[in-house]
Every structure is written in structure tokens, then in C-alpha cells.
């Protein structure tokens, strides 16, 4: 029998994102279909194993990564979440503000997870040697 995403399952998903660790990553199959797609400015992963690999890479390369959900909106088989992602990289505390568009199948599992965030402002400008040229370019392209 097909079902839609219940309020309890929706809250469980939001809680899972906010408490995600290498130990809870295997629970991803509870929320994503086997053929789900995850896309962000750096990755385009298809299939549960490849999406897990993206998250494993995150845990391998970043210290103390943590998502905090700011707003969560759901309408039928679509949802949008705004979030803050805080982490430590090379001893520096950094953060990214972004959003995720989610699409669900008839069983309430994610078929598409698309992250939107400004890689130039949120990341590249904070990297030594790269930050100044990116900031200069953003200033040049900015409307008066």
C-alpha cells in the first residue's frame, strides 16, 4: 500500500539531518529511494551508495560537520529546507547557509535532493589566495 510522507516521518528526516554522523549515515535508506539523486555545487550523485559516498567524504574531510535546519516547508511531494552547515576545515570554523529542494515518491521517500548555496560567497571567498580574486570578481559583476 502506498503512503505519503507522514508528519512523524518528516520530523524524523529533519532530526536525522541535524544529528547526522558516520554512525547514523546507514539510516539513509529509511529516507531516500535506492535510485535517488543528490546534487550540489560539487556533486551529482545517483543511487543510494553514491549519495552515501558524498556524505562519507564530508565526514572524512571536515571536522565536526553539523546541519541546523532554519526553516522547513512541505507541500505534497515537494519540500524546501533552509539550513546552516557549520564545520571546521584546516583548523578554521566555517559555515555555509543554503537550501535543499526535496522531491518525494508516493511512499514518502526522497527521489531528488538538490542543494542550493553560493559557493563563491560561502566558500571560495574564505579560502586564502582564492578569496581576494573571487571577492574582486563579485564586486565587478555587482549592479551599482
Short mmCIF file of C-alpha atoms in Angstrom, two decimals:
data_model
loop_
_atom_site.label_atom_id
_atom_site.label_comp_id
_atom_site.label_asym_id
_atom_site.label_seq_id
_atom_site.Cartn_x
_atom_site.Cartn_y
_atom_site.Cartn_z
CA UNK A 1 0.00 0.00 0.00
CA UNK A 2 1.37 3.40 -0.97
CA UNK A 3 1.53 6.19 1.55
CA UNK A 4 2.61 9.77 1.68
CA UNK A 5 5.21 11.28 4.00
CA UNK A 6 3.66 11.46 7.46
CA UNK A 7 4.36 14.30 9.87
CA UNK A 8 6.29 11.88 12.09
CA UNK A 9 8.45 10.75 9.14
CA UNK A 10 9.01 14.38 8.09
CA UNK A 11 10.19 15.26 11.61
CA UNK A 12 12.37 12.13 11.72
CA UNK A 13 14.04 13.23 8.46
CA UNK A 14 14.72 16.73 9.79
CA UNK A 15 16.10 15.26 13.02
CA UNK A 16 18.29 12.85 11.03
CA UNK A 17 19.84 15.71 9.05
CA UNK A 18 20.57 17.67 12.23
CA UNK A 19 22.13 14.71 14.06
CA UNK A 20 23.87 13.11 11.08
CA UNK A 21 27.08 11.27 11.99
CA UNK A 22 29.05 8.45 10.39
CA UNK A 23 27.14 6.11 12.73
CA UNK A 24 23.69 7.32 11.60
CA UNK A 25 24.56 7.54 7.90
CA UNK A 26 23.47 3.92 7.24
CA UNK A 27 19.91 5.02 8.13
CA UNK A 28 19.80 6.94 4.84
CA UNK A 29 17.80 4.12 3.23
CA UNK A 30 14.94 4.94 5.58
CA UNK A 31 14.59 8.34 3.89
CA UNK A 32 15.95 8.02 0.32
CA UNK A 33 14.98 5.69 -2.52
CA UNK A 34 17.64 3.36 -3.95
CA UNK A 35 17.65 5.42 -7.16
CA UNK A 36 17.62 8.87 -5.53
CA UNK A 37 19.67 11.74 -6.93
CA UNK A 38 21.70 14.22 -4.85
CA UNK A 39 23.07 17.37 -6.47
CA UNK A 40 25.00 20.29 -5.01
CA UNK A 41 27.59 22.72 -6.45
CA UNK A 42 30.26 19.98 -6.40
CA UNK A 43 28.46 16.64 -6.66
CA UNK A 44 25.88 14.93 -8.81
CA UNK A 45 25.34 11.53 -7.22
CA UNK A 46 22.80 8.99 -8.39
CA UNK A 47 21.87 6.00 -6.30
CA UNK A 48 21.92 5.42 -2.58
CA UNK A 49 25.51 4.10 -2.47
CA UNK A 50 26.84 7.15 -4.32
CA UNK A 51 24.90 9.55 -2.09
CA UNK A 52 26.30 7.79 0.97
CA UNK A 53 29.78 8.24 -0.54
CA UNK A 54 29.23 12.02 -0.72
CA UNK A 55 28.32 12.13 2.97
CA UNK A 56 31.21 9.80 3.91
CA UNK A 57 33.58 12.14 2.06
CA UNK A 58 32.15 15.06 4.04
CA UNK A 59 32.90 13.29 7.33
CA UNK A 60 36.37 12.30 6.13
CA UNK A 61 37.44 15.80 5.03
CA UNK A 62 35.68 18.06 7.55
CA UNK A 63 35.79 18.21 11.33
CA UNK A 64 32.56 18.47 13.31
CA UNK A 65 30.18 18.95 10.36
CA UNK A 66 26.68 19.84 11.51
CA UNK A 67 23.48 20.90 9.80
CA UNK A 68 20.98 23.15 11.56
CA UNK A 69 17.56 23.40 9.94
CA UNK A 70 16.34 27.02 9.91
CA UNK A 71 13.04 26.64 8.04
CA UNK A 72 11.29 23.59 6.63
CA UNK A 73 8.37 23.87 4.22
CA UNK A 74 6.47 20.93 2.76
CA UNK A 75 3.73 20.81 0.15
CA UNK A 76 2.61 17.45 -1.18
CA UNK A 77 5.55 15.64 -2.76
CA UNK A 78 7.87 18.69 -2.54
CA UNK A 79 9.77 20.31 0.32
CA UNK A 80 12.31 23.07 0.80
CA UNK A 81 14.62 23.37 3.78
CA UNK A 82 16.90 26.29 4.61
CA UNK A 83 19.87 25.36 6.73
CA UNK A 84 23.20 26.37 8.17
CA UNK A 85 26.10 23.97 7.74
CA UNK A 86 28.91 24.55 10.21
CA UNK A 87 32.23 22.72 10.18
CA UNK A 88 35.94 23.04 10.87
CA UNK A 89 38.40 22.81 7.99
CA UNK A 90 42.16 23.16 8.43
CA UNK A 91 41.56 24.45 11.95
CA UNK A 92 39.16 27.21 10.82
CA UNK A 93 35.50 27.37 11.78
CA UNK A 94 33.46 27.90 8.64
CA UNK A 95 29.80 27.96 7.76
CA UNK A 96 27.58 27.78 4.73
CA UNK A 97 23.98 28.96 4.52
CA UNK A 98 21.91 27.16 1.93
CA UNK A 99 18.74 25.40 0.99
CA UNK A 100 17.62 21.98 -0.15
CA UNK A 101 14.80 21.14 -2.53
CA UNK A 102 13.42 17.66 -1.88
CA UNK A 103 11.06 15.58 -4.00
CA UNK A 104 9.32 12.53 -2.56
CA UNK A 105 7.86 9.43 -4.17
CA UNK A 106 4.42 8.02 -3.34
CA UNK A 107 5.96 6.11 -0.41
CA UNK A 108 7.34 9.29 1.14
CA UNK A 109 10.99 8.63 0.26
CA UNK A 110 13.31 11.19 -1.33
CA UNK A 111 13.87 10.82 -5.06
CA UNK A 112 15.67 14.15 -5.54
CA UNK A 113 17.76 16.17 -3.08
CA UNK A 114 19.09 19.34 -4.69
CA UNK A 115 21.20 21.70 -2.58
CA UNK A 116 21.44 25.38 -3.43
CA UNK A 117 24.16 27.56 -1.95
CA UNK A 118 26.53 30.22 -3.20
CA UNK A 119 29.92 28.50 -3.48
CA UNK A 120 31.67 31.81 -4.26
CA UNK A 121 30.36 33.74 -1.26
CA UNK A 122 30.01 30.90 1.22
CA UNK A 123 33.25 29.06 0.46
CA UNK A 124 35.65 30.40 -2.19
CA UNK A 125 35.90 33.90 -0.67
CA UNK A 126 37.01 32.31 2.61
CA UNK A 127 39.93 30.39 1.10
CA UNK A 128 43.33 32.11 1.22
CA UNK A 129 44.68 33.11 -2.21
CA UNK A 130 41.32 32.41 -3.81
CA UNK A 131 39.26 34.77 -1.66
CA UNK A 132 40.59 38.08 -2.98
CA UNK A 133 40.11 37.33 -6.70
CA UNK A 134 36.62 35.94 -6.08
CA UNK A 135 35.64 38.98 -3.99
CA UNK A 136 37.04 41.28 -6.70
CA UNK A 137 35.06 39.47 -9.41
CA UNK A 138 31.85 39.57 -7.36
CA UNK A 139 32.35 43.32 -6.86
CA UNK A 140 32.89 43.86 -10.60
CA UNK A 141 29.75 41.92 -11.50
CA UNK A 142 27.59 43.60 -8.86
CA UNK A 143 24.97 46.07 -10.04
CA UNK A 144 25.65 49.63 -8.88
#
